[in-house]
Coordinates of C-alpha atoms in Angstrom, one line a residue:
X297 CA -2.4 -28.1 -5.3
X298 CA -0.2 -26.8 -2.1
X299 CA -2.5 -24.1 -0.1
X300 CA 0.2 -21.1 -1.0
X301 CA -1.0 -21.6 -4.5
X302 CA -4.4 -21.2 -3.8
X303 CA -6.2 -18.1 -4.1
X304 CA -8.1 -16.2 -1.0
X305 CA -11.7 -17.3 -2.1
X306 CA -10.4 -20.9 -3.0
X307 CA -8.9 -21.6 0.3
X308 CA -12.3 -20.6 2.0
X309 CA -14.2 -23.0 -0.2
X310 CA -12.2 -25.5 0.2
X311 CA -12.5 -24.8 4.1
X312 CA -16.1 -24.9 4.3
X313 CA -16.9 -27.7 2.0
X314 CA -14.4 -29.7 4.9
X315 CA -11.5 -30.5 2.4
X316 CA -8.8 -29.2 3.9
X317 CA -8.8 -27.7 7.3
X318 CA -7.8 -24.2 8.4
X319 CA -4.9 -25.5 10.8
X320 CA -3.6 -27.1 8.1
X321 CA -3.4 -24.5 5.7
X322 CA -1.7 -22.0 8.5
X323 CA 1.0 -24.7 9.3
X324 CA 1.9 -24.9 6.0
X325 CA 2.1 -21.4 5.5
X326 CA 4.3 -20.9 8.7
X327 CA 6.3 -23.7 7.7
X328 CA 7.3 -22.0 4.1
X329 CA 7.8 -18.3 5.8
X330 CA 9.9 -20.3 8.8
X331 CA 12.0 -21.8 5.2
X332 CA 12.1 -18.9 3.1
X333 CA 11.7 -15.6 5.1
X334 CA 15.1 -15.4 6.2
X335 CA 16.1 -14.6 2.6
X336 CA 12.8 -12.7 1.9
X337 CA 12.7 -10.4 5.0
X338 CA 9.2 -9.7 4.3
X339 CA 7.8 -10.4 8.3
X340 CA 8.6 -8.2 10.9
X341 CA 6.5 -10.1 13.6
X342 CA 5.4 -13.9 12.6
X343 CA 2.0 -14.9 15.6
X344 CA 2.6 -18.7 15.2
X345 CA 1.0 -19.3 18.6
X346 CA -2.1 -16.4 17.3
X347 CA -2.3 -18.0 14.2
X348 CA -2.3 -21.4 14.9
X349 CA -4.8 -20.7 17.8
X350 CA -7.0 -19.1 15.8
X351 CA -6.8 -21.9 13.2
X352 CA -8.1 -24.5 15.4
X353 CA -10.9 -22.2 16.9
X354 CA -12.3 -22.0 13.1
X355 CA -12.3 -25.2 12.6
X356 CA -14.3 -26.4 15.7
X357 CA -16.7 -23.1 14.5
X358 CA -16.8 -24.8 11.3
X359 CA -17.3 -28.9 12.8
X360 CA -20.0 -27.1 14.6
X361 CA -21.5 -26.0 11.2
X362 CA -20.9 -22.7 11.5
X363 CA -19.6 -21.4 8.0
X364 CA -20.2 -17.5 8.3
X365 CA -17.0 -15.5 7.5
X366 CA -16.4 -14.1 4.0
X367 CA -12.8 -14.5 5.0
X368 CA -13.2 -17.9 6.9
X369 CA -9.6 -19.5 7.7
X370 CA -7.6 -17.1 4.9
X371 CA -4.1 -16.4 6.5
X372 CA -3.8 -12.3 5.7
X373 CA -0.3 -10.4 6.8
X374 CA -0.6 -6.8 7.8
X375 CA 1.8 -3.8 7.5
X376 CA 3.3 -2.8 10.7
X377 CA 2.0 0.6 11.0
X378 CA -1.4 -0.6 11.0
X379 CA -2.7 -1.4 15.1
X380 CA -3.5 -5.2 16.4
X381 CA -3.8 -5.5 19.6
X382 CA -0.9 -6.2 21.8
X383 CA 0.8 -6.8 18.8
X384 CA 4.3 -5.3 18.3
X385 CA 3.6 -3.0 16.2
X386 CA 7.1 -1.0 15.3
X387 CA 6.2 1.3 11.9
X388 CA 10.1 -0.4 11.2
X389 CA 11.6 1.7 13.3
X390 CA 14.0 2.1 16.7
X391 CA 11.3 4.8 17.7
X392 CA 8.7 2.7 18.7
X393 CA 10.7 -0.4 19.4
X394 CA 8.9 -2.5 21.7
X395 CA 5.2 -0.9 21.3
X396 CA 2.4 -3.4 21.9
X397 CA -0.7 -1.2 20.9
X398 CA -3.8 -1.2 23.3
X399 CA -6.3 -2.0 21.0
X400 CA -6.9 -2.7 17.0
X401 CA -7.2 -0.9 13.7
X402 CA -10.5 -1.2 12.3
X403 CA -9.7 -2.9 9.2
X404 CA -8.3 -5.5 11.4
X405 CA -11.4 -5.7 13.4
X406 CA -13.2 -6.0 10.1
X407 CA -10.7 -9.3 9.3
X408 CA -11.7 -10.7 12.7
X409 CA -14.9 -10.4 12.1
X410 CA -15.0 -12.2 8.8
X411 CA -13.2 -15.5 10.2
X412 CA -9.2 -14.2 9.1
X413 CA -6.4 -15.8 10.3
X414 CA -3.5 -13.0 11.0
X415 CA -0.4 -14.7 10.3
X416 CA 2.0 -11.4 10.8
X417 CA 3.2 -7.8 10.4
X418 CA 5.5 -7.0 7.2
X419 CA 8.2 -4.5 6.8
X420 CA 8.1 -1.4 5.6
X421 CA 9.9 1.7 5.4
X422 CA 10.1 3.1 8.6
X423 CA 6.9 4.8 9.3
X424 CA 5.8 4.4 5.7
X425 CA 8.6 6.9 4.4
X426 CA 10.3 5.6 1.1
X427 CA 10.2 3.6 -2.7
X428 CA 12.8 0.7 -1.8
X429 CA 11.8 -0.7 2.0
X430 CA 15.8 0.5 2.4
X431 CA 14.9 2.7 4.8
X432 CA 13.4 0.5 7.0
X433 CA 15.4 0.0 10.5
X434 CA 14.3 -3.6 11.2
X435 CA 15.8 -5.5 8.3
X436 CA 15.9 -5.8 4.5
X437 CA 13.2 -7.4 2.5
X438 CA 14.0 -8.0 -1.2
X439 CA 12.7 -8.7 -4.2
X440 CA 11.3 -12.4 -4.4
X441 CA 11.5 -12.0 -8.2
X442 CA 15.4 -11.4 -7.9
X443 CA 16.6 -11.1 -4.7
X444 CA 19.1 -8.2 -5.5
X445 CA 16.7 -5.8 -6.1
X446 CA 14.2 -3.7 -3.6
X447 CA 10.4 -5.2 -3.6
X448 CA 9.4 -1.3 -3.7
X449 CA 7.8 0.8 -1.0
X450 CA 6.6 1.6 1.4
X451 CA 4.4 -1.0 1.3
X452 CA 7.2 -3.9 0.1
X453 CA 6.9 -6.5 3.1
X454 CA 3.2 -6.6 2.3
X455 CA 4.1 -7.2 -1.8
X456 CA 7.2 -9.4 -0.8
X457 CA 5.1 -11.8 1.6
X458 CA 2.2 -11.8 -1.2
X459 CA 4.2 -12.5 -4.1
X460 CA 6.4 -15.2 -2.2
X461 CA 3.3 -16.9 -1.5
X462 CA 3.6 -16.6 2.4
X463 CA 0.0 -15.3 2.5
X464 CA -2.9 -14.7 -0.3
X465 CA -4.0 -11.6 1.3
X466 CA -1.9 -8.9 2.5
X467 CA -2.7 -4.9 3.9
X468 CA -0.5 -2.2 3.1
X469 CA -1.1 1.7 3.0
X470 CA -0.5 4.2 0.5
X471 CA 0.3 7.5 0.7
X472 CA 1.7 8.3 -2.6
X473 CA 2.1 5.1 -4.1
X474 CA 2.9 3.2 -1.2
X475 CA 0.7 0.0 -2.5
X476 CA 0.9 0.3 -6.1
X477 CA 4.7 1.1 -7.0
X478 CA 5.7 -2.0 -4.7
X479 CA 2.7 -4.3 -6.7
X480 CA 4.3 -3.5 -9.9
X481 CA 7.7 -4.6 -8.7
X482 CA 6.5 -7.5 -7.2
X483 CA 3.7 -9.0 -9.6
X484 CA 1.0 -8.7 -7.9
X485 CA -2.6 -6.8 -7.4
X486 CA -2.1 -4.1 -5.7
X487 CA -5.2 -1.4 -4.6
X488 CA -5.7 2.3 -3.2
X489 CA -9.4 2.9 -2.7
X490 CA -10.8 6.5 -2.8
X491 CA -9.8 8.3 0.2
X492 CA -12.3 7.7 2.9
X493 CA -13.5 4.5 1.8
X494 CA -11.2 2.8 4.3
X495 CA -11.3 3.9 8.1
X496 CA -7.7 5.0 9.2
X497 CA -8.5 4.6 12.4
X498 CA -5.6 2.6 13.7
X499 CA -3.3 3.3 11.0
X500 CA -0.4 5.2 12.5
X501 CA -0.3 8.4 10.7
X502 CA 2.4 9.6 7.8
X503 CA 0.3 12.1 5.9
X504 CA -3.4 12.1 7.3
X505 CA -5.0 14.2 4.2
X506 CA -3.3 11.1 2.2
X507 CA -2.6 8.0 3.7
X508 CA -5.4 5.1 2.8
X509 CA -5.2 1.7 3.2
X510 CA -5.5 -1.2 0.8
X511 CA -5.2 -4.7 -0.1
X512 CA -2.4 -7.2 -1.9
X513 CA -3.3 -10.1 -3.5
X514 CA -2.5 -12.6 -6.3
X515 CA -5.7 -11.9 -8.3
X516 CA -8.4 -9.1 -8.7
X517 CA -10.9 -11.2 -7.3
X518 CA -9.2 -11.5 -3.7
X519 CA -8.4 -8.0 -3.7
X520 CA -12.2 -7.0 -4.5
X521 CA -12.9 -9.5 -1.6
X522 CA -10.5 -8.3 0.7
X523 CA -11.6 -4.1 -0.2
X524 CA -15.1 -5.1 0.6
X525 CA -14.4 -6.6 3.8
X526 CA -12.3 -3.5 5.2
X527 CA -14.4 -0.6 3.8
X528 CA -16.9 1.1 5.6
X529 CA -17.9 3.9 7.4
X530 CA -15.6 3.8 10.9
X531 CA -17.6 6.7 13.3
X532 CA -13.9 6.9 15.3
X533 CA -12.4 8.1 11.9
X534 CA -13.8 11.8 10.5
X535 CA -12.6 11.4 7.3
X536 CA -14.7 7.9 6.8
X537 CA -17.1 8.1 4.0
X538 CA -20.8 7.8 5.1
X539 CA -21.3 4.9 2.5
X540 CA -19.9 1.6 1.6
X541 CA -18.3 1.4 -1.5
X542 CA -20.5 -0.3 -3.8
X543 CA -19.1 -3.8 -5.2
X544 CA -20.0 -6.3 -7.4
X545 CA -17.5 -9.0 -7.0
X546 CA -18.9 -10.6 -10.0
X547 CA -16.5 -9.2 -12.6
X548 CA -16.1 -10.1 -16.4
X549 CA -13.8 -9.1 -19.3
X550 CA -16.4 -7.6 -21.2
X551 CA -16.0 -3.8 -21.7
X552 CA -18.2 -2.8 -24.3
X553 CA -19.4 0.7 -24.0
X554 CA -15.9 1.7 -21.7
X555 CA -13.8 4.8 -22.6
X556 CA -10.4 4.3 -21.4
X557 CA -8.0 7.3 -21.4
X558 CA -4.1 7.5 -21.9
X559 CA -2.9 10.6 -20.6
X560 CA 0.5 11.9 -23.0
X561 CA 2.0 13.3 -19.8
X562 CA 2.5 9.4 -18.7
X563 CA 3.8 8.3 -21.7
X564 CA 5.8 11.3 -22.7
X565 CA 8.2 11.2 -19.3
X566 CA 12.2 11.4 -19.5
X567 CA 12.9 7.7 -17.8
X568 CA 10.0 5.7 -18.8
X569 CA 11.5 2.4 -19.6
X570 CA 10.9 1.8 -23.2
X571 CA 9.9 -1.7 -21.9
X572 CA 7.3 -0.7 -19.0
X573 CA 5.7 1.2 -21.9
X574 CA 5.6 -1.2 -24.6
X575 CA 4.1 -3.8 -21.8
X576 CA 1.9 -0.9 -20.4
X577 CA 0.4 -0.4 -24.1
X578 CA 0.0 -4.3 -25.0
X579 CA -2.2 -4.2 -21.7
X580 CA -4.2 -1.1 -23.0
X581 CA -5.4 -3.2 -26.4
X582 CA -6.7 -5.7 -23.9
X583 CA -8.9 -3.5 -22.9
X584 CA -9.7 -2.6 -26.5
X585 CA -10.1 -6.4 -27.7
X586 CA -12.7 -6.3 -24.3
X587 CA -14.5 -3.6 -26.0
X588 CA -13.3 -0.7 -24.7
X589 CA -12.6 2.8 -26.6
X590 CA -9.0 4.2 -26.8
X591 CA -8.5 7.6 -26.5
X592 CA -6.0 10.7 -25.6
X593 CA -6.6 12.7 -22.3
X594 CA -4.7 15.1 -21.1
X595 CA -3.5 16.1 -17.3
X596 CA -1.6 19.0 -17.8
X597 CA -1.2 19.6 -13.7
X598 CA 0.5 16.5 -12.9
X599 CA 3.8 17.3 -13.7
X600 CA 3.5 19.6 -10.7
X601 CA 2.5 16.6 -8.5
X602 CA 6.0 15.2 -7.2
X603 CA 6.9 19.1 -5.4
X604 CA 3.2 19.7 -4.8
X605 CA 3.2 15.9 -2.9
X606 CA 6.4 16.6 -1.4
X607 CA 5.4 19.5 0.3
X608 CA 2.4 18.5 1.6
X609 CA 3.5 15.2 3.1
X610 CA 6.1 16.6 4.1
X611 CA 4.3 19.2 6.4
X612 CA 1.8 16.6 7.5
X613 CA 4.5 14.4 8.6
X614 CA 6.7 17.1 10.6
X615 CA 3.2 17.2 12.4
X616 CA 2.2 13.9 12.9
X617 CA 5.4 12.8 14.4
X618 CA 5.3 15.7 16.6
X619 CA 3.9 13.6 19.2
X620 CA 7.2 11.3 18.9
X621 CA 9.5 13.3 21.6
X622 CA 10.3 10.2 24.0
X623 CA 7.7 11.9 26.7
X624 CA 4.7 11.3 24.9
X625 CA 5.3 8.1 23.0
X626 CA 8.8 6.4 21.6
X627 CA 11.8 6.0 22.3
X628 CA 13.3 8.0 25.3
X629 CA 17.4 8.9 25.4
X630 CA 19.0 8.1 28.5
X631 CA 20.6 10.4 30.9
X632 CA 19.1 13.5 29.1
X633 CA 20.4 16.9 31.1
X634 CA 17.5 18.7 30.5
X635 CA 13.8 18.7 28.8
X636 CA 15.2 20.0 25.3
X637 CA 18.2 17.6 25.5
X638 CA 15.2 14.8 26.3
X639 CA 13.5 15.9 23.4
X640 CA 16.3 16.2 20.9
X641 CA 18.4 13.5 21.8
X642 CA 15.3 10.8 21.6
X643 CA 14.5 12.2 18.2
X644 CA 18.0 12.1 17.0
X645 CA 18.3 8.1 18.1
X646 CA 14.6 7.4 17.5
X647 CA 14.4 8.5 14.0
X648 CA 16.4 7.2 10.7
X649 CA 17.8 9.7 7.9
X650 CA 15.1 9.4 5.8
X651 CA 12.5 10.6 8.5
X652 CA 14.4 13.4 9.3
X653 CA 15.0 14.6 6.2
X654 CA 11.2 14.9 5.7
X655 CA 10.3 16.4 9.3
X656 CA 13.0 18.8 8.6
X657 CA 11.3 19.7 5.2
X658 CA 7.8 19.8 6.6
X659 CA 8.9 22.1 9.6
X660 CA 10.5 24.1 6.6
X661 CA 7.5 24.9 4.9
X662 CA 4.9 25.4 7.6
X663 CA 7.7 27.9 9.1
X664 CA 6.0 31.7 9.0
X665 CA 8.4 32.9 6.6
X666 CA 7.6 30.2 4.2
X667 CA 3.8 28.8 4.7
X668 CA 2.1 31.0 2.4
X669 CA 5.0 30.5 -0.6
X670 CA 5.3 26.3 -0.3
X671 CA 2.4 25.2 1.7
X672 CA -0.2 27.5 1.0
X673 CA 0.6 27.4 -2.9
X674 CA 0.8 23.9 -2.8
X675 CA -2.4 23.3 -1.8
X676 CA -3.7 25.7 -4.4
X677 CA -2.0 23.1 -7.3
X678 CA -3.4 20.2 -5.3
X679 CA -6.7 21.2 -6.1
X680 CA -5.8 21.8 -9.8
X681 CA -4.4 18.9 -9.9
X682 CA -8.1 17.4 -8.9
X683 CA -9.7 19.4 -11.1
X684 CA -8.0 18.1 -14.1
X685 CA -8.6 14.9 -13.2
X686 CA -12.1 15.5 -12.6
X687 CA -12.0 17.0 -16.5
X688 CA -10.7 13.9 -17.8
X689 CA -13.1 12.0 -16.1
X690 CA -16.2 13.8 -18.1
X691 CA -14.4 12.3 -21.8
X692 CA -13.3 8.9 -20.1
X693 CA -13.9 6.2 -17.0
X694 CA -10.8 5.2 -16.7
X695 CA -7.5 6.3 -17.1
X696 CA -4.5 3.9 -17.5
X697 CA -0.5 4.4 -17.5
X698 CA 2.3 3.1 -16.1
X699 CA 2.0 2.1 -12.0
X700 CA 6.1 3.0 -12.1
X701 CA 8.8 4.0 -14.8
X702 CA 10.9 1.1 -14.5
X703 CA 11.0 -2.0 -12.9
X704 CA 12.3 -2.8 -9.3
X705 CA 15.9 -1.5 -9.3
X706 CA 18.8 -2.8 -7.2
X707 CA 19.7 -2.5 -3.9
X708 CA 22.0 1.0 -3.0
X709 CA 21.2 2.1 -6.8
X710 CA 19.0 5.3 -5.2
X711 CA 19.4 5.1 -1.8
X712 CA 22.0 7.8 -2.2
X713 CA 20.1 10.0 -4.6
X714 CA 16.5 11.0 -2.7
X715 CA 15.1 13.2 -5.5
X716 CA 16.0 10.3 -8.3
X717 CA 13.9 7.8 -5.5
X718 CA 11.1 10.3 -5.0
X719 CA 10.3 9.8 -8.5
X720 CA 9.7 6.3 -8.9
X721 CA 6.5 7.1 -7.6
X722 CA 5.7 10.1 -10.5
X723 CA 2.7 8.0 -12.2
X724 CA 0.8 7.4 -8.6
X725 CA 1.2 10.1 -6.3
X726 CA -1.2 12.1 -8.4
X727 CA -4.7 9.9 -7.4
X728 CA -2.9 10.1 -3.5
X729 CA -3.0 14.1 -4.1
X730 CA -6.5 14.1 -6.1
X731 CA -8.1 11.3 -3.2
X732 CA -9.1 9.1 -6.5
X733 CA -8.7 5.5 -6.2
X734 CA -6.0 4.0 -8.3
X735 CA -5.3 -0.1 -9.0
X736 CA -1.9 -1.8 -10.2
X737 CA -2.3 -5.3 -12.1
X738 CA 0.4 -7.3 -13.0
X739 CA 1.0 -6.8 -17.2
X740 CA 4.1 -8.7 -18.2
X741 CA 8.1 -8.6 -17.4
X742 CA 10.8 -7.1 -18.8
X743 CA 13.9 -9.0 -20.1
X744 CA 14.9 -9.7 -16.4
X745 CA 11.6 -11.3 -15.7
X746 CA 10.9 -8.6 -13.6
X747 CA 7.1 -7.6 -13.0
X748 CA 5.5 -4.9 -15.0
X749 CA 2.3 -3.3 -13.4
X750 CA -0.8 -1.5 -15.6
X751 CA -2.3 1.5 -13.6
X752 CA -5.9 2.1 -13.8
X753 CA -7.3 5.2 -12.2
X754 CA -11.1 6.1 -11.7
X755 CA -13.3 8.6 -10.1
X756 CA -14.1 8.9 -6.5
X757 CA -15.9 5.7 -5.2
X758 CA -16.0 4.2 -9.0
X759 CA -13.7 1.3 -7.5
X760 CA -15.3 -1.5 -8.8
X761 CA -14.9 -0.1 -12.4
X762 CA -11.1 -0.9 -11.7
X763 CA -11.6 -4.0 -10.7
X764 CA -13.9 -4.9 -13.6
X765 CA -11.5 -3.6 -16.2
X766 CA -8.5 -5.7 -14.8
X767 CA -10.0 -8.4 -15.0
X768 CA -9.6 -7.8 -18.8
X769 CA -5.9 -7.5 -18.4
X770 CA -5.2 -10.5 -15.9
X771 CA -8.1 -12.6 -14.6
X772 CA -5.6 -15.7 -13.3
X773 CA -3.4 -15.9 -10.2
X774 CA -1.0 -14.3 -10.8
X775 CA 2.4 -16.5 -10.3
X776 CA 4.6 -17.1 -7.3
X777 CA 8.1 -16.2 -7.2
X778 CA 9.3 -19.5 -6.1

């Protein structure tokens, strides 16, 4: 078996019992993202040198019979708006261009730490804002299922490199659905852990109250792995959890005793493919055949959460990128006549049409006139929105739907239509909004072949019940694209 087919946990083992070597794996690796990655566009920023460095320093740890690394010698790629070290690190955008960051994320500390190889930095839309990785002002990363259709967002380089078999282990972030909606496209696992389980520290900010980061991989083992490696209380972020989230990593398909819920506002939506839901329901009597109970919930909130999301994020983001004014950080204009000129003219060229669309929004709704009837109000439905969850977490322990209403559409087919876009992230936003974890795992194709992804949501820092109940629904690695 080639070392792309091999799973996170496999590669380790073979590494430590001195089968293969790590150098070897990363070369082959590098040699099949140097073949295929010019199609793919998944890698912004490929560290041969790094990686091949760091290979050959594991392997003379491990000659020396040193074996300690839950991660030892497992190539991982990490989104580009997630900090490494002197490491461009662009967000996919003409704003930050060149920027080498002067030190590292903690999540990517926490790969260091546990003997990973970091192989590159993926694409995205530009600084996390999007459903398609169109909006990204680096390059275009499709689809490696069908290459004329968008791997999803924002998170799709991550998916892309994951589910081309460029890397077992990839890190994305997910503000709305930034992890899971591109998993689904791409056939693959993807995770958002409770909010706070994961330090942000080092992820550059979209929406702070709702960004988290997460893990790819090609099975719900690897991804359990790669969660448990990065989560942790981080004292340079506030919002980091003061405990570790508890998992097993030992998971099995039995579900006796497990009440699963299926909301009717997920099933009931205008533009639910009648194939995603099909698929979605076969996967939800696996979970019954594994001994789990069936049963109706109901969320009446959530079909406020795309205006409430859009508002907040929006009003976070105008903030965030703020600092962004080519005096502080980013790109500066040339030949500006004055300060205001300097400011507006850097954001103008800095900044793509999608970015500005949203600061413009966000600047909207914190405006005095306005605050109290968007922002304010929104905030109030956020918290119902919670609360109804919270509700439908007392009659089940898990709630599964759709990850996304269809499967990955084709290039241009919404890049001209932002509300129609927005809403190919209506079944995820919600746990983003409530701070619940949410997991997407690969549960069949549709005629095209294309990958359909099962959601399954849980209560705050109940992750490893996700983990457990997908194993029921796919416990194999998951297939390569090519």
């Amino acid at each position: 078996m080639k070392a792309y087919e091999l799973s996170a946990v496999a590669i380790r083992e073979k590494i430590v019992a001195g089968e293969i070597k790590a150098r070897d794996v990363v070369d082959e690796l590098l040699a099949r993202i140097d073949e295929f990655d010019g199609e793919i566009g998944a890698f912004v920023t490929v560290e041969h040198e790094a990686a091949r460095a760091r290979a050959d320093e594991i392997d003379n740890k491990v000659a020396a019979g040193d074996t300690s690394g839950r991660l030892l010698g497992v190539p991982v790629a990490i989104k580009d708006n997630i900090c490494m070290i002197d490491v461009k690190t662009t967000c996919s955008s003409k704003m930050l261009g060149e920027f080498r960051p002067p030190y590292s994320a903690n999540v990517v500390e926490k790969l260091l730490e546990e003997g990973a190889i970091i192989i590159g930095k993926t694409n995205l839309d530009e600084f996390a804002m999007g459903s398609s990785t169109e909006n990204s002002a680096l390059q275009k990363t499709k689809n490696p299922w069908n290459k004329e259709c968008v791997p999803g967002g924002s998170s799709g380089g991550s998916a892309a490199a994951v589910a081309a078999g460029f890397v077992p282990l990839a890190l994305g972030s997910d503000t709305g659905g930034s992890i899971r909606q591109p998993a689904s496209y791409c056939g693959v696992v993807g995770m958002k852990p409770t909010y706070g389980a994961v330090s942000r520290y080092g992820l550059i900010a979209f929406g702070s109250s709702l960004d988290q980061i997460g893990p790819f991989a090609r099975t719900v083992g690897d991804a359990a792995l790669l969660l448990d490696v990065i989560s942790g209380k981080d004292e340079r972020d506030s919002t980091s959890a003061k405990d570790k989230l508890p998992l097993s990593l030992d998971y099995n398909a039995d579900l006796t005793g497990l009440k699963v819920g299926l909301p009717s506002e997920y099933f009931d939506t205008e533009g639910l493919s009648p194939e995603v839901k099909e698929s979605v329901l076969a996967a939800t009597e696996k979970l019954k055949v594994a001994g789990a109970e069936i049963k109706e919930v109901h969320l009446p909130m959530v079909k406020y959460a795309i205006g409430t999301y859009y508002i907040i994020a929006t009003a976070e983001a105008s903030s965030n990128l703020s600092r962004f004014d080519g005096v502080h950080y980013g790109h500066r204009c040339e030949n500006s006549e004055d300060i205001i000129d300097l400011y507006s003219r850097s954001r103008e060229e800095g900044f793509g049409a999608e970015v500005k669309r949203r600061i413009m929004l966000g600047n909207y709704v914190l405006s005095a006139g306005y605050y109290d009837a968007y922002y304010l109000r929104a905030l109030k439905v956020r918290q119902k929105i919670a609360d109804d969850f919270n509700r439908a977490f007392e009659e089940v322990d898990i709630i599964a739907s759709p990850a996304a209403p269809t499967t990955a559409f084709k290039f241009g087919e919404k890049a001209d239509d932002p509300l129609s876009m927005y809403l190919s992230d209506i079944y995820t936003i919600s746990a983003n909004l409530a701070g619940i974890p949410g997991l997407c795992v690969p549960c069949g194709t549709d005629s095209n072949g294309l990958p359909i992804g099962l959601q399954l949501l849980t209560g705050n820092f109940k992750d490893d019940l996700l983990f457990k109940a997908s194993t029921a629904v796919n416990s194999d690695n998951v297939g390569i694209a090519f």
